[in-house]
Coordinates of C-alpha atoms in Angstrom, one line a residue:
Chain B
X1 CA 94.7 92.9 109.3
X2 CA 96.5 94.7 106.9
X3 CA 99.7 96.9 107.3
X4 CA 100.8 99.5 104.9
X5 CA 104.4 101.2 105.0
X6 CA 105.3 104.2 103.2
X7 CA 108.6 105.7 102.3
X8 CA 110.0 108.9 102.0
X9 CA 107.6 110.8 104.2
X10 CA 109.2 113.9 102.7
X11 CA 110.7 114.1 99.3
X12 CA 112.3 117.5 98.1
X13 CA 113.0 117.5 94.3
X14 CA 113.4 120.1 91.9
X15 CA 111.5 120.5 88.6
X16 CA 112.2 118.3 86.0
X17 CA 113.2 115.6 88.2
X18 CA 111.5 112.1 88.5
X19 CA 110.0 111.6 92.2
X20 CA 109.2 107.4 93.5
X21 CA 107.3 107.1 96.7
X22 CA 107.2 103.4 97.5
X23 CA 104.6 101.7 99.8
X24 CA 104.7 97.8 101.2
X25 CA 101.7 95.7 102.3
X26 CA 101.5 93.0 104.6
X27 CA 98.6 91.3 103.3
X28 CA 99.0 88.9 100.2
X29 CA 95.6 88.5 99.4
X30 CA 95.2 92.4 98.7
X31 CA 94.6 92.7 95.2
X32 CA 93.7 96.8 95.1
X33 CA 96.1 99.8 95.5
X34 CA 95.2 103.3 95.1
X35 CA 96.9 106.8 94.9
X36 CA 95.7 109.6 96.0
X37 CA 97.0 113.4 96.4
X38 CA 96.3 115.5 98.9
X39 CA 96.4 119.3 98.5
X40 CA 96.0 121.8 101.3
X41 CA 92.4 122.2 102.5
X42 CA 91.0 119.5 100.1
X43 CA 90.1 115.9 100.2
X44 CA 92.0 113.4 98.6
X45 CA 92.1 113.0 95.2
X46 CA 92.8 109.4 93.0
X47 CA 95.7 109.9 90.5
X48 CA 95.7 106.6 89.5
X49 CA 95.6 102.5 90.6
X50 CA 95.9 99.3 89.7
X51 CA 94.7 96.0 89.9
X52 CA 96.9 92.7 91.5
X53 CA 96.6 91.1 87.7
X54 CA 98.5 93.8 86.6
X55 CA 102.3 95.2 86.8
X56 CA 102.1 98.4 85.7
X57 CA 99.9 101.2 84.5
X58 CA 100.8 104.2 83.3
X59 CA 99.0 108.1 82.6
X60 CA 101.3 110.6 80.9
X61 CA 103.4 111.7 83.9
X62 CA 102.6 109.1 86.7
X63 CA 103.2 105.8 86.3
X64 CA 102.9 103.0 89.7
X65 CA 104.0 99.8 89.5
X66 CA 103.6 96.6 91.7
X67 CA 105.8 93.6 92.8
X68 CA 103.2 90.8 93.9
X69 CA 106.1 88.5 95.3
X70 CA 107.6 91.4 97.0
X71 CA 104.7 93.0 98.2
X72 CA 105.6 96.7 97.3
X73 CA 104.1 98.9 94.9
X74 CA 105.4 102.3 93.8
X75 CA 104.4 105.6 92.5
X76 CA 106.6 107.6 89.7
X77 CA 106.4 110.8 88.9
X78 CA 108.5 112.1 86.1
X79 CA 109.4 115.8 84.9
X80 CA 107.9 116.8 87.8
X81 CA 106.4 120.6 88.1
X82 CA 105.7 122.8 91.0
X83 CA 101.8 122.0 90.7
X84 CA 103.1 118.2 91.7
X85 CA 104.0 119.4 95.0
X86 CA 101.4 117.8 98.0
X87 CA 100.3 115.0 100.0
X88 CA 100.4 111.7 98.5
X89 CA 98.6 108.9 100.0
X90 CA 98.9 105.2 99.0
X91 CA 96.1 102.4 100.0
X92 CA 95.7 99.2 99.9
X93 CA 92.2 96.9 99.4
X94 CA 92.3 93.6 100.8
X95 CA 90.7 90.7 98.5
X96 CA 86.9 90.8 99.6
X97 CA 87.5 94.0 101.8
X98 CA 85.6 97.6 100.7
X99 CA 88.0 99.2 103.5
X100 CA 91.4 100.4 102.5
X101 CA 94.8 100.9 104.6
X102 CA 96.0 103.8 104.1
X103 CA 99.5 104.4 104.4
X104 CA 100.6 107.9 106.4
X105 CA 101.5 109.9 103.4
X106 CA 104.7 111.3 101.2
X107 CA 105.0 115.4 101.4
X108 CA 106.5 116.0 98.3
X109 CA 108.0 119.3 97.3
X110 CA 108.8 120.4 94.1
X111 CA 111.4 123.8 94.0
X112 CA 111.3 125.6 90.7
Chain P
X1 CA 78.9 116.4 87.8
X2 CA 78.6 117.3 91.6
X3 CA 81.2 115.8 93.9
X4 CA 81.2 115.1 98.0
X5 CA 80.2 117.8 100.0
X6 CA 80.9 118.5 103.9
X7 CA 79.8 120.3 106.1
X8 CA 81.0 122.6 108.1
X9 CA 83.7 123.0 106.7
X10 CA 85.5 124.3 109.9
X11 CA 84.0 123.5 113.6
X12 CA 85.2 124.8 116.9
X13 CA 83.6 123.7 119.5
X14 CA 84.4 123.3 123.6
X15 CA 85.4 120.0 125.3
X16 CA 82.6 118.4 126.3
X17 CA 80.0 119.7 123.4
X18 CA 78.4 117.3 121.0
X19 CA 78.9 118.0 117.3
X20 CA 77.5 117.0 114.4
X21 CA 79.1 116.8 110.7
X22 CA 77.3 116.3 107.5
X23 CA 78.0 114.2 104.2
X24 CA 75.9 114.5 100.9
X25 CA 77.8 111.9 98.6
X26 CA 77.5 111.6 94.8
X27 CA 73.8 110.8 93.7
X28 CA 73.8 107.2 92.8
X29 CA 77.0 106.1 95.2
X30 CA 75.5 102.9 97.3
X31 CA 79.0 103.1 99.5
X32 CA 80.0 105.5 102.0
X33 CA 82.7 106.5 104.4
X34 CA 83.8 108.0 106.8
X35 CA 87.7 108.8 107.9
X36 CA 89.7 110.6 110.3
X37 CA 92.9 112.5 109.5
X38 CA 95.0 113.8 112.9
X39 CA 97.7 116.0 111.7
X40 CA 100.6 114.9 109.6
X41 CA 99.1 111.3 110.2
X42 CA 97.1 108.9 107.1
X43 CA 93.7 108.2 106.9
X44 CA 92.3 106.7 109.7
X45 CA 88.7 104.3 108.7
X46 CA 85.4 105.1 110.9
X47 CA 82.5 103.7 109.4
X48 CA 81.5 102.0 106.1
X49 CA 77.6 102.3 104.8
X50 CA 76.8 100.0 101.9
X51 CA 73.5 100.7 100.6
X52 CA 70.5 99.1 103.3
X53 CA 73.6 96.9 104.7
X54 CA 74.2 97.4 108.5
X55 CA 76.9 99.5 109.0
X56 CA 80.5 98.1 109.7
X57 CA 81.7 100.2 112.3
X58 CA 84.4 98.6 113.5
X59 CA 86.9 101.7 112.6
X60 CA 84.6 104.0 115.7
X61 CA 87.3 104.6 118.6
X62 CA 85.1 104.6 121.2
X63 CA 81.0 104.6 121.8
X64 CA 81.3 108.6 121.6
X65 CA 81.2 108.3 118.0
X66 CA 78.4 107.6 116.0
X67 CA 76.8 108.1 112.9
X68 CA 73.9 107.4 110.3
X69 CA 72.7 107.2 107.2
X70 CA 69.7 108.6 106.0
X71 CA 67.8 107.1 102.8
X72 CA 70.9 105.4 101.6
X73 CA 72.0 109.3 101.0
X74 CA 72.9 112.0 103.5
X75 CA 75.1 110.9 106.2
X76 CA 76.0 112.5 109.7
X77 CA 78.7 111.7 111.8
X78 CA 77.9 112.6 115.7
X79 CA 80.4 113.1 118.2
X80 CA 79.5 113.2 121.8
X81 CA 81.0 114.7 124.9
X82 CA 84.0 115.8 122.2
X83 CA 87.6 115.7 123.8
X84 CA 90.8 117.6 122.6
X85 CA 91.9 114.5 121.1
X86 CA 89.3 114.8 118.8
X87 CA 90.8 117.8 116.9
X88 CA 90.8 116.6 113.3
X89 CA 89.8 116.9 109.8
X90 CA 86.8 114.3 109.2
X91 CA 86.9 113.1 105.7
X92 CA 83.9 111.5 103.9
X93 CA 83.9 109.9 100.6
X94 CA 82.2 107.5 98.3
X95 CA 81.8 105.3 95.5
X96 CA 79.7 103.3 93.2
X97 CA 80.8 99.5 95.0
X98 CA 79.7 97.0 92.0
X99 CA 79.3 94.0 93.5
X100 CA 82.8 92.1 92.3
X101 CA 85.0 94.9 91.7
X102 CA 86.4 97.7 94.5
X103 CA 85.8 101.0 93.5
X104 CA 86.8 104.5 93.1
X105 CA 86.4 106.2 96.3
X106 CA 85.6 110.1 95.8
X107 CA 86.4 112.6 98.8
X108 CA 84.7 115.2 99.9
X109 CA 86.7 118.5 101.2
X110 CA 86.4 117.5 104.9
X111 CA 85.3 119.1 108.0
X112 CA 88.2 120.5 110.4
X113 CA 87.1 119.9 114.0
X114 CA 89.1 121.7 116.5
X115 CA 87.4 121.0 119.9
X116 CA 89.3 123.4 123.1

């Protein structure tokens, strides 16, 4: 099956900074990779994805990108603001799967 | 629109009750799941409903756990003979599932179980 790693599992940054959390797969035929936040008390929330026939995507502040050959994909955050400051999952759909890996999650703090 | 809803939202029960949490996804959404979340850990898969489709429940840790899915809507998760290691949030979401593409999953808020 399918093995996702993810790295830092805390990240301390101050405002206006740029945070990456980075996540490797195992599985070469995955083709799906989510990104979700976390805040206290609530369910995960998708920021943003993308799809294995792309290498990047972008939305104003976040941006993740993915490395096929490499098997890693990452998650940017730039100018980052205290409201940034949570849980953040990544996941990863293997090709034909509906179930996702889930890596264990990135506390990041942003200090004002 | 209205998302996932949970309920309880917090459940303390003794070791050795049987409990029983509740999932009302988005009208419409043929998928369904359900997940586990210990503390500080990732998101653990339970069960996957996909519209009249038997159940893949090969995420279930053991035959205490259960759970069903009512009119391809409402879903309960049921937890016999509960142990301490049970203590977790269970987290249900889901999504549309088009038939080549993976989808958006949407979370509910989760139900806390702490079992003493």
């Amino acid at each position: 099956g399918e093995n996702v790693e993810q790295h830092p599992s805390t990240l301390s940054v101050q405002e206006g900074d740029s945070a990456v959390i980075k996540c490797t797969y195992s599985d070469s035929a995955s083709n799906y990779f989510p990104w979700y936040k976390q805040e206290l008390g609530k369910g995960p929330q998708l920021i943003i994805d993308i799809r294995s026939n792309v290498g990047e995507k972008k939305d104003q502040r976040i941006a993740v990108t993915l490395n096929k050959t490499a098997k890693h994909f990452s998650l940017h955050i730039t100018e980052t603001q205290p409201e940034d400051s949570a849980v953040y999952f990544c996941a990863a759909f293997q090709g034909g799967s509906y179930i996702p890996t889930f890596g264990r999650g990135t506390s990041l703090i942003v200090h004002p | 629109g209205a998302g996932v809803s949970q309920s309880p939202s917090n459940k303390v029960t003794e070791k050795g009750k049987d409990v029983e949490l509740r999932c009302d996804p988005i009208s419409g959404h043929t998928a369904l799941y359900w997940y586990r979340q210990s503390l500080g850990q990732g998101l653990e898969f339970l069960i996957y409903f996909q519209g009249n489709s038997a159940p893949d429940k090969s995420g279930l840790p053991s035959d205490r756990f259960s759970a069903e899915r009512t009119g391809g809507s409402v879903s309960t998760l049921t937890i016999q003979r509960t142990q301490q290691e049970d203590s977790a949030v269970y987290l249900c979401a889901s999504s549309i599932t088009r038939i080549y593409s993976t989808d958006t999953q949407y979370f509910g808020p989760g139900t806390r179980l702490t079992v003493l």
